[in-house]
Amino acid sequence: MKLKKNILCIGAGYVGGPSMAMIAYKCPDYRVTVVDINGDRIDAWNSDNLPVYEPGLEKIVKKTRGNNLFFRKDIENQIKENDIIFVSVNTPTKTYGAGADMAADLQYVEKTARQILKYSRSSKIVIEKSTLPVKTALAIEKILSSSKGRIKFDVLSNPEFMAEGTAVKDLENPDRVLIGSRETKSALNARNQLIEIYARWIPLKKIITSNIWSSELSKLVANAFLAQRVSSINSISALCEKTDADITEVAKAVGMDSRIGDKFLKAGIGFGGSCFKKDILNLAYLCEYYGLNEVASYWKSVIKINQYQQDRFIANILHRMFGTLAGKKICIWGFAFKADTSDTRESPAIYVAKKLIAEQAEIIISDPQAMKNAVSDLADSKGTIRYVEDPYEAASGCHAILILTDWDLYRKMDFRKIYRSMVKPAFIFDGRNIIEREKCFDIGFNVYSIGKSALSHI
Ligand code: UDX
Ligand code: UDX
């Protein structure tokens, strides 16, 4: 079979890997290659133990790998051989110099652009897949046009909106695909080539185009709006706990207004993940850069509430457990930043665990997928930490259970059996509002949820 397009992706992370696997799966006649500077990651993508846990991902990787999907280490060679190059390298928050703790660190994007320039022998379409500050495409264009007059590069913006845990579903059936481009003939031709790829499985009406800056900005704004909804509902959860209103009932009543909508209104211990905080800080930095200080402080308040929610959760544990955690055994169910992923980046569980260690509690961590990441996240913490895969065994002998990730598994536990195995009085702090709280209260637990009145025997 003649392969119609050669596609390369630089960056084999949570975004690059799954999104390229989906293109390979949907377009069996395209050859899709993914490279990464981290050779171990490439080895993992080529093994039975994929570096990313996503429901459904293993199936599509197994079907395509070695046929039309390849994970490789020879970056230079692959740049030469492919004409369509996605850039999906990481853009963490800068930790140094101007804009430290706010701006996106663009060093990897820039290095990648220089690499593309250096090894290209023919014209290329370069596609920003990473989330980037508005106007980054301009910098990429400037680097790419800095030499080699005859080779032409067209830069497109094609941000990825999929969420972890539902990546395969989101990639297969996205709400929209956004492609930003310049208006030149060659850029529009490049845009059409990208549309052609997505049109293989996505209806044309869902593939939208815009100018390149709108596209870059839309991704930051979409994440900011989503995070803002989580902070909005979390801020109201604090008020519910003071007034005996119930956050689930309030969210339902509010969300049924079709102008508001019912998604992303689940109160909890706050949002985590590699994107929300980073992207809001980046948005706020852009606003400050352009002198829009009021706009910047509006968005920063979303992060403030997120931090407040985690601090509130910890303060409540301390208060309910008689003001001291020293020497007490606290079981943490769930370390991933959300269910159905092994990812722990910016997971509230890291912060909570460190605070408990500072209170000299002994912590026992359990998670169905994120144990390896949890171990490395807490590697520098000097405290008593145990990692126990089985959630029953983890809770046994503990004073309290904290539910920090909304894994389905925790809804279905035998709480009677667990209660019997714990130190009394036994506490549950449900940071995700997923358990049947009245049932647990009747069993004998003292139950504290987010945005609901306490169910306490003491
Ligand atoms: C996400 C999003 O894609 C992006 O929008 C956001 O800006 C950063 O985080 P993700 O795939 O989750 O990216 O990041 P990560 O899992 O860290 O993957 C990035 C990969 O790029 C890593 O495997 C890293 O080794 C690789 N990389 C980084 C390169 O191949 N070359 C580089 O120069 C730098
Ligand atoms: C997010 C965006 O949803 C996605 O479009 C973008 O491409 C990347 O960033 P992700 O971070 O993977 O995706 O997960 P998401 O489902 O958005 O959850 C983020 C955090 O918010 C999680 O910690 C989750 O638990 C929390 N959350 C989400 C809530 O606390 N309540 C909600 O109602 C929804």
Coordinates of C-alpha atoms and ligand atoms in Angstrom, one line a residue:
M1 CA 0.0 0.0 0.0
K2 CA 1.4 3.5 -0.8
L3 CA 1.6 5.6 2.3
K4 CA 0.0 9.0 1.6
K5 CA 1.5 11.2 4.2
N6 CA 4.6 11.1 6.4
I7 CA 3.9 12.7 9.8
L8 CA 6.3 13.3 12.6
C9 CA 5.7 14.4 16.2
I10 CA 8.5 15.7 18.4
G11 CA 7.6 14.9 22.0
A12 CA 6.3 11.5 23.1
G13 CA 4.4 12.7 26.2
Y14 CA 0.9 12.5 27.5
V15 CA -0.2 14.6 24.5
G16 CA 2.1 13.6 21.7
G17 CA 1.8 9.8 22.2
P18 CA -2.0 9.4 22.3
S19 CA -2.7 12.0 19.7
M20 CA -0.3 10.5 17.2
A21 CA -1.6 7.0 18.0
M22 CA -5.1 8.2 17.1
I23 CA -3.9 9.6 13.7
A24 CA -2.1 6.4 12.9
Y25 CA -5.2 4.4 13.9
K26 CA -7.6 6.4 11.9
C27 CA -5.3 6.8 8.8
P28 CA -3.7 3.4 8.2
D29 CA -2.2 4.7 5.0
Y30 CA -0.2 7.4 6.7
R31 CA 3.2 6.8 8.3
V32 CA 3.3 8.4 11.8
T33 CA 6.6 8.6 13.7
V34 CA 7.0 9.9 17.2
V35 CA 10.4 11.0 18.5
D36 CA 11.6 12.2 21.9
I37 CA 14.9 13.3 23.4
N38 CA 14.2 11.0 26.3
G39 CA 15.2 7.5 25.0
D40 CA 13.7 5.7 28.0
R41 CA 10.3 7.1 27.0
I42 CA 10.7 5.8 23.5
D43 CA 11.7 2.4 24.8
A44 CA 8.5 2.4 27.0
W45 CA 6.3 3.3 24.0
N46 CA 7.9 0.3 22.2
S47 CA 7.3 -2.0 25.2
D48 CA 4.3 -3.7 26.7
N49 CA 4.3 -1.1 29.5
L50 CA 3.3 2.1 27.9
P51 CA 4.6 5.2 29.7
V52 CA 1.1 6.7 29.8
Y53 CA -2.0 5.0 31.2
E54 CA -5.1 5.8 29.3
P55 CA -8.2 3.6 28.9
G56 CA -8.3 2.3 25.3
L57 CA -4.8 3.5 24.4
E58 CA -3.1 0.1 24.6
K59 CA -5.5 -1.3 22.1
I60 CA -4.8 1.3 19.4
V61 CA -1.1 1.3 20.0
K62 CA -0.9 -2.4 19.6
K63 CA -2.9 -2.3 16.4
T64 CA -0.7 0.4 14.8
R65 CA 2.8 0.1 16.3
G66 CA 5.2 -1.4 13.8
N67 CA 2.7 -1.0 11.0
N68 CA 2.2 2.7 10.5
L69 CA 3.1 4.0 14.0
F70 CA 6.7 4.2 15.0
F71 CA 8.5 5.4 18.2
R72 CA 12.1 6.3 17.4
K73 CA 15.1 8.0 18.8
D74 CA 16.8 9.2 15.5
I75 CA 15.4 12.7 15.7
E76 CA 17.7 14.3 13.0
N77 CA 16.9 11.6 10.5
Q78 CA 13.2 11.8 11.1
I79 CA 13.1 15.6 10.7
K80 CA 14.8 15.1 7.3
E81 CA 12.3 12.4 6.2
N82 CA 9.0 13.9 7.3
D83 CA 7.2 16.9 5.8
I84 CA 4.5 17.4 8.4
I85 CA 5.9 17.9 11.9
F86 CA 3.9 18.3 15.1
V87 CA 5.7 19.9 18.0
S88 CA 4.4 18.5 21.3
V89 CA 7.3 19.2 23.7
N90 CA 6.6 20.4 27.2
T91 CA 6.2 24.1 28.1
P92 CA 6.5 24.2 31.9
T93 CA 6.2 27.3 34.0
K94 CA 9.5 29.2 34.1
T95 CA 11.4 28.7 37.3
Y96 CA 14.2 31.3 36.7
G97 CA 14.8 34.8 35.5
A98 CA 12.2 37.2 34.1
G99 CA 8.7 35.9 34.4
A100 CA 9.8 33.2 36.9
D101 CA 6.8 31.3 38.4
M102 CA 4.4 32.7 35.8
A103 CA 5.6 32.7 32.2
A104 CA 5.9 29.6 30.1
D105 CA 9.4 28.3 29.6
L106 CA 9.8 28.2 25.9
Q107 CA 13.3 26.9 25.7
Y108 CA 12.2 23.4 24.5
V109 CA 10.0 24.8 21.8
E110 CA 12.8 27.1 20.6
K111 CA 15.4 24.3 20.7
T112 CA 13.0 22.1 18.7
A113 CA 12.4 24.9 16.1
R114 CA 16.2 25.2 15.7
Q115 CA 16.5 21.5 15.4
I116 CA 13.9 21.5 12.6
L117 CA 15.8 24.2 10.8
K118 CA 19.1 22.5 11.1
Y119 CA 18.1 19.1 9.8
S120 CA 15.5 20.0 7.2
R121 CA 16.4 19.4 3.6
S122 CA 13.0 20.2 2.1
S123 CA 10.0 22.4 2.9
K124 CA 7.9 21.5 6.0
I125 CA 4.6 22.2 7.8
V126 CA 5.4 22.8 11.4
I127 CA 2.4 22.5 13.8
E128 CA 2.3 23.7 17.3
K129 CA 0.5 21.1 19.4
S130 CA 1.8 22.2 22.7
T131 CA -0.1 24.9 24.6
L132 CA 1.8 28.1 24.0
P133 CA 1.6 31.8 24.8
V134 CA -0.1 33.9 22.1
K135 CA 2.5 35.0 19.5
T136 CA 4.8 32.0 20.0
A137 CA 4.3 31.1 16.3
L138 CA 5.9 34.4 15.4
A139 CA 9.1 33.4 17.2
I140 CA 9.0 29.9 15.6
E141 CA 8.6 31.5 12.2
K142 CA 11.5 33.9 12.8
I143 CA 13.8 31.1 13.8
L144 CA 12.7 28.9 10.9
S145 CA 13.2 31.7 8.4
S146 CA 16.6 32.8 9.7
S147 CA 18.5 30.9 7.0
K148 CA 18.3 28.4 4.1
G149 CA 16.3 30.7 1.8
R150 CA 14.9 28.0 -0.4
I151 CA 13.3 25.8 2.2
K152 CA 9.9 27.1 3.2
F153 CA 8.3 26.5 6.5
D154 CA 4.6 27.1 7.3
V155 CA 3.7 27.3 10.9
L156 CA 0.2 26.3 12.1
S157 CA -1.4 26.2 15.5
N158 CA -3.4 23.1 16.3
P159 CA -3.9 23.0 20.1
E160 CA -4.9 19.7 21.7
F161 CA -8.1 19.9 23.9
M162 CA -8.2 16.3 25.0
A163 CA -8.3 15.6 28.7
E164 CA -6.2 12.9 30.4
G165 CA -8.2 9.8 31.5
T166 CA -10.5 10.3 28.5
A167 CA -7.8 11.0 25.9
V168 CA -8.8 8.2 23.5
K169 CA -12.5 9.1 23.6
D170 CA -11.8 12.8 23.2
L171 CA -9.4 12.2 20.4
E172 CA -11.8 10.0 18.6
N173 CA -14.8 12.3 19.0
P174 CA -13.6 15.8 19.9
D175 CA -15.9 18.8 20.5
R176 CA -13.9 20.6 17.9
V177 CA -10.5 20.6 16.2
L178 CA -9.0 24.1 15.9
I179 CA -6.4 25.1 13.3
G180 CA -4.9 28.5 13.2
S181 CA -2.9 29.8 10.3
R182 CA -1.7 32.8 8.4
E183 CA -3.7 33.9 5.4
T184 CA -1.0 33.4 2.8
K185 CA -1.5 31.0 -0.1
S186 CA 1.1 28.6 1.2
A187 CA -0.2 28.8 4.8
L188 CA -3.8 28.1 3.6
N189 CA -2.5 25.1 1.6
A190 CA -0.7 23.8 4.7
R191 CA -3.9 24.3 6.7
N192 CA -5.8 22.3 4.1
Q193 CA -3.3 19.4 4.4
L194 CA -4.0 19.3 8.1
I195 CA -7.7 19.5 7.7
E196 CA -7.4 16.5 5.3
I197 CA -5.8 14.4 8.1
Y198 CA -8.5 15.2 10.7
A199 CA -11.3 14.9 8.1
R200 CA -10.6 11.2 7.9
W201 CA -12.7 10.7 11.1
I202 CA -14.0 14.1 12.3
P203 CA -17.0 15.8 10.6
L204 CA -15.9 18.9 8.7
K205 CA -18.3 21.1 10.8
K206 CA -16.2 20.3 13.9
I207 CA -12.9 21.4 12.3
I208 CA -12.7 25.1 12.7
T209 CA -10.1 27.5 11.5
S210 CA -9.0 30.9 12.8
N211 CA -6.1 33.2 12.6
I212 CA -3.0 31.9 14.3
W213 CA -3.1 34.1 17.4
S214 CA -6.8 33.3 18.1
S215 CA -5.9 29.7 18.0
E216 CA -3.0 30.0 20.4
L217 CA -5.1 32.1 22.8
S218 CA -8.2 30.0 22.6
K219 CA -6.4 27.0 24.2
L220 CA -5.2 29.1 27.1
V221 CA -8.7 30.6 27.5
A222 CA -10.5 27.2 27.3
N223 CA -8.3 25.9 30.1
A224 CA -8.7 29.1 32.2
F225 CA -12.5 28.9 31.8
L226 CA -12.6 25.2 32.9
A227 CA -10.4 25.9 35.9
Q228 CA -12.5 28.9 36.8
R229 CA -15.6 26.7 37.0
V230 CA -13.9 24.3 39.3
S231 CA -12.7 27.2 41.5
S232 CA -16.2 28.8 41.4
I233 CA -17.9 25.7 42.7
N234 CA -15.2 25.0 45.2
S235 CA -15.5 28.6 46.6
I236 CA -19.3 27.9 47.1
S237 CA -18.5 24.6 48.7
A238 CA -16.8 26.5 51.6
L239 CA -20.0 28.5 52.0
C240 CA -22.2 25.4 51.9
E241 CA -20.2 23.9 54.8
K242 CA -21.0 27.0 56.9
T243 CA -24.7 27.1 56.0
D244 CA -25.9 23.5 55.8
A245 CA -26.6 23.9 52.1
D246 CA -25.3 20.9 50.0
I247 CA -22.9 21.6 47.1
T248 CA -24.2 18.7 45.0
E249 CA -27.7 20.0 45.2
V250 CA -26.6 23.6 44.5
A251 CA -24.5 22.4 41.5
K252 CA -27.4 20.5 40.1
A253 CA -29.8 23.4 40.4
V254 CA -27.4 25.8 39.0
G255 CA -26.1 23.5 36.2
M256 CA -29.6 22.8 34.9
D257 CA -29.7 26.3 33.6
S258 CA -28.8 25.7 30.0
R259 CA -26.9 29.0 29.9
I260 CA -24.6 27.6 32.6
G261 CA -24.5 23.9 31.8
D262 CA -23.8 21.0 34.2
K263 CA -20.3 20.0 33.4
F264 CA -17.2 20.9 35.5
L265 CA -19.2 21.7 38.6
K266 CA -17.9 18.9 40.8
A267 CA -16.6 20.3 44.0
G268 CA -13.4 18.6 45.4
I269 CA -10.0 19.2 46.8
G270 CA -9.1 21.4 43.9
F271 CA -7.8 20.9 40.4
G272 CA -4.5 19.4 39.5
G273 CA -2.8 18.3 36.3
S274 CA -0.1 19.7 34.2
C275 CA -2.2 22.3 32.4
F276 CA -4.6 24.4 34.5
K277 CA -2.3 26.2 36.8
K278 CA 0.5 26.6 34.2
D279 CA -1.9 27.9 31.6
I280 CA -3.6 30.4 33.9
L281 CA -0.2 31.7 35.1
N282 CA 0.8 32.0 31.6
L283 CA -2.4 33.9 30.7
A284 CA -2.0 36.2 33.7
Y285 CA 1.7 36.8 32.7
L286 CA 0.6 37.8 29.2
C287 CA -2.0 40.2 30.6
E288 CA 0.6 41.8 32.9
Y289 CA 3.0 42.1 29.9
Y290 CA 0.4 44.1 28.1
G291 CA -0.4 46.2 31.1
L292 CA -3.7 44.6 31.8
N293 CA -3.1 44.1 35.6
E294 CA -6.8 43.9 36.6
V295 CA -7.4 41.1 34.1
A296 CA -4.3 39.3 35.4
S297 CA -5.4 39.5 39.0
Y298 CA -8.9 38.2 38.0
W299 CA -7.4 35.0 36.6
K300 CA -4.8 34.6 39.4
S301 CA -7.7 34.5 41.9
V302 CA -8.8 31.2 40.3
I303 CA -5.4 29.7 41.4
K304 CA -5.8 31.3 44.9
I305 CA -9.1 29.6 45.5
N306 CA -7.6 26.3 44.3
Q307 CA -4.9 26.6 46.9
Y308 CA -7.4 27.8 49.5
Q309 CA -9.5 24.6 48.9
Q310 CA -6.5 22.3 49.6
D311 CA -5.5 24.3 52.7
R312 CA -9.1 24.2 54.0
F313 CA -9.2 20.4 53.5
I314 CA -6.1 19.9 55.6
A315 CA -7.2 22.4 58.3
N316 CA -10.4 20.4 58.6
I317 CA -8.6 17.1 59.0
L318 CA -6.5 18.6 61.8
H319 CA -9.5 20.2 63.5
R320 CA -11.7 17.1 63.3
M321 CA -8.9 14.8 64.5
F322 CA -8.5 16.7 67.8
G323 CA -5.8 19.1 66.6
T324 CA -3.0 16.6 66.2
L325 CA -1.9 14.1 63.6
A326 CA 1.4 13.2 65.1
G327 CA 1.9 9.4 65.1
K328 CA -1.5 8.8 63.5
K329 CA -1.9 6.6 60.5
I330 CA -3.6 8.3 57.6
C331 CA -4.5 6.3 54.5
I332 CA -4.6 8.2 51.2
W333 CA -6.8 6.6 48.5
G334 CA -5.9 8.1 45.2
F335 CA -2.7 9.9 44.2
A336 CA -3.4 10.7 40.5
F337 CA -4.7 14.2 39.8
K338 CA -7.9 12.6 38.5
A339 CA -9.3 9.2 37.8
D340 CA -8.2 7.0 34.9
T341 CA -4.7 8.3 34.7
S342 CA -1.3 7.5 36.2
D343 CA -0.4 11.2 36.0
T344 CA 0.3 13.0 39.3
R345 CA 1.6 16.3 38.0
E346 CA 0.3 19.1 40.2
S347 CA -1.9 16.5 41.9
P348 CA -3.4 18.0 45.1
A349 CA -2.4 14.6 46.7
I350 CA 1.3 15.7 46.7
Y351 CA 0.5 18.9 48.7
V352 CA -1.8 17.1 51.1
A353 CA 0.7 14.3 51.7
K354 CA 3.5 16.8 52.4
K355 CA 1.3 18.7 54.8
L356 CA 0.5 15.4 56.7
I357 CA 4.1 14.5 56.9
A358 CA 4.9 18.0 58.3
E359 CA 2.2 17.2 61.0
Q360 CA 4.2 14.0 61.7
A361 CA 1.5 11.7 60.6
E362 CA 2.4 8.3 59.2
I363 CA 0.9 8.0 55.7
I364 CA -0.1 5.0 53.6
I365 CA -0.6 5.7 49.9
S366 CA -2.7 3.6 47.6
D367 CA -3.6 4.2 44.0
P368 CA -4.5 1.7 41.2
Q369 CA -2.1 3.4 38.6
A370 CA -0.1 6.2 40.1
M371 CA 2.1 4.4 42.7
K372 CA 5.3 4.7 40.7
N373 CA 4.8 8.5 40.2
A374 CA 3.8 8.9 43.9
V375 CA 7.1 7.3 45.0
S376 CA 9.1 9.8 42.9
D377 CA 6.9 12.8 43.9
L378 CA 7.6 12.1 47.6
A379 CA 11.2 10.9 47.2
D380 CA 12.6 13.9 49.0
S381 CA 10.0 13.8 51.9
K382 CA 11.4 12.8 55.2
G383 CA 8.6 11.0 56.9
T384 CA 7.0 7.6 57.4
I385 CA 5.4 6.8 54.1
R386 CA 4.2 3.4 53.0
Y387 CA 2.9 2.4 49.6
V388 CA 0.3 -0.3 49.6
E389 CA -1.5 -1.3 46.4
D390 CA -4.5 -3.0 48.0
P391 CA -6.9 -0.3 49.3
Y392 CA -8.2 -2.6 52.1
E393 CA -4.8 -3.4 53.3
A394 CA -3.8 0.3 53.1
A395 CA -6.7 1.4 55.3
S396 CA -6.3 -1.4 57.8
G397 CA -5.0 -0.1 61.2
C398 CA -5.5 3.5 60.1
H399 CA -7.1 6.4 62.0
A400 CA -8.5 8.0 58.8
I401 CA -9.0 7.6 55.1
L402 CA -8.6 10.5 52.7
I403 CA -10.1 10.1 49.3
L404 CA -8.1 12.3 46.9
T405 CA -8.8 10.9 43.5
D406 CA -12.2 10.0 42.1
W407 CA -11.3 6.4 41.0
D408 CA -14.5 4.4 40.5
L409 CA -13.0 1.7 42.6
Y410 CA -13.5 3.7 45.8
R411 CA -17.2 4.0 45.4
K412 CA -17.5 0.2 45.5
M413 CA -15.5 -0.6 48.6
D414 CA -16.9 -2.8 51.4
F415 CA -16.9 0.0 54.1
R416 CA -18.2 -2.4 56.8
K417 CA -15.1 -4.5 56.4
I418 CA -12.9 -1.5 56.3
Y419 CA -14.5 0.0 59.4
R420 CA -13.8 -3.1 61.4
S421 CA -10.1 -3.0 60.4
M422 CA -9.5 0.7 61.5
V423 CA -8.6 2.5 64.7
K424 CA -11.7 4.1 66.3
P425 CA -13.0 6.7 66.1
A426 CA -12.6 6.1 62.4
F427 CA -12.7 9.1 60.0
I428 CA -13.3 9.5 56.3
F429 CA -12.5 12.7 54.5
D430 CA -14.0 12.4 51.1
G431 CA -12.2 15.0 49.0
R432 CA -14.1 14.0 45.9
N433 CA -17.6 13.4 47.2
I434 CA -17.8 9.9 45.8
I435 CA -18.9 7.7 48.7
E436 CA -22.4 7.0 50.0
R437 CA -21.8 9.1 53.1
E438 CA -25.0 8.3 55.0
K439 CA -24.3 4.6 54.7
C440 CA -20.7 5.1 55.9
F441 CA -22.0 7.2 58.8
D442 CA -24.4 4.5 59.8
I443 CA -21.6 2.0 59.8
G444 CA -19.9 4.2 62.4
F445 CA -17.5 6.4 60.4
N446 CA -17.2 10.1 61.0
V447 CA -17.7 11.4 57.5
Y448 CA -16.5 14.8 56.2
S449 CA -17.3 15.7 52.6
I450 CA -16.7 18.8 50.5
G451 CA -19.5 21.4 50.6
K452 CA -21.7 19.3 52.9
S453 CA -22.5 19.3 56.6
A454 CA -20.4 17.0 58.7
L455 CA -21.7 13.5 59.6
S456 CA -20.1 13.1 62.9
H457 CA -20.6 10.8 65.9
I458 CA -18.2 12.8 68.1
Ligands
UDX1 C1 1.7 18.9 27.8 C2 1.0 19.6 26.6 O1 1.3 18.9 25.4 C3 1.4 20.9 26.4 O2 0.4 21.5 25.8 C4 1.9 21.6 27.6 O3 2.3 22.9 27.2 C5 2.9 20.9 28.3 O4 2.4 19.7 28.7 P1 2.7 16.6 27.7 O5 2.7 15.7 26.6 O6 1.7 16.4 28.8 O7 2.6 18.1 27.2 O8 4.1 16.8 28.3 P2 5.2 15.7 28.6 O9 4.5 14.4 29.0 O10 6.2 16.3 29.5 O11 5.8 15.4 27.2 C6 6.7 16.2 26.5 C7 7.8 15.4 25.9 O12 8.6 16.2 25.1 C8 8.7 14.7 26.9 O13 8.7 13.3 26.7 C9 10.1 15.3 26.6 O14 11.2 14.4 26.8 C10 9.9 15.7 25.2 N1 10.9 16.7 24.7 C11 11.1 17.8 25.5 C12 11.6 16.5 23.5 O15 11.4 15.5 22.8 N2 12.4 17.5 23.1 C13 12.7 18.6 23.8 O16 13.5 19.5 23.4 C14 12.0 18.8 25.1
UDX2 C1 -7.5 19.8 30.9 C2 -8.6 20.2 29.9 O1 -9.9 19.6 30.3 C3 -8.2 19.7 28.5 O2 -9.2 20.2 27.6 C4 -6.9 20.3 28.2 O3 -6.5 19.8 26.9 C5 -5.8 19.8 29.2 O4 -6.3 20.3 30.5 P1 -6.9 17.6 32.2 O5 -6.1 18.5 33.0 O6 -6.3 16.4 31.6 O7 -7.5 18.4 31.0 O8 -8.2 17.1 33.1 P2 -9.5 17.7 33.5 O9 -10.6 16.7 33.3 O10 -9.8 19.0 32.9 O11 -9.4 17.9 35.1 C6 -8.5 18.8 35.6 C7 -8.6 18.9 37.1 O12 -9.9 19.5 37.5 C8 -8.6 17.5 37.8 O13 -7.8 17.5 38.9 C9 -10.0 17.2 38.1 O14 -10.2 16.4 39.2 C10 -10.5 18.6 38.4 N1 -12.0 18.8 38.3 C11 -12.5 18.7 37.1 C12 -12.8 19.0 39.4 O15 -12.3 19.1 40.5 N2 -14.1 19.2 39.2 C13 -14.7 19.1 38.0 O16 -15.9 19.3 37.9 C14 -13.9 18.8 36.9

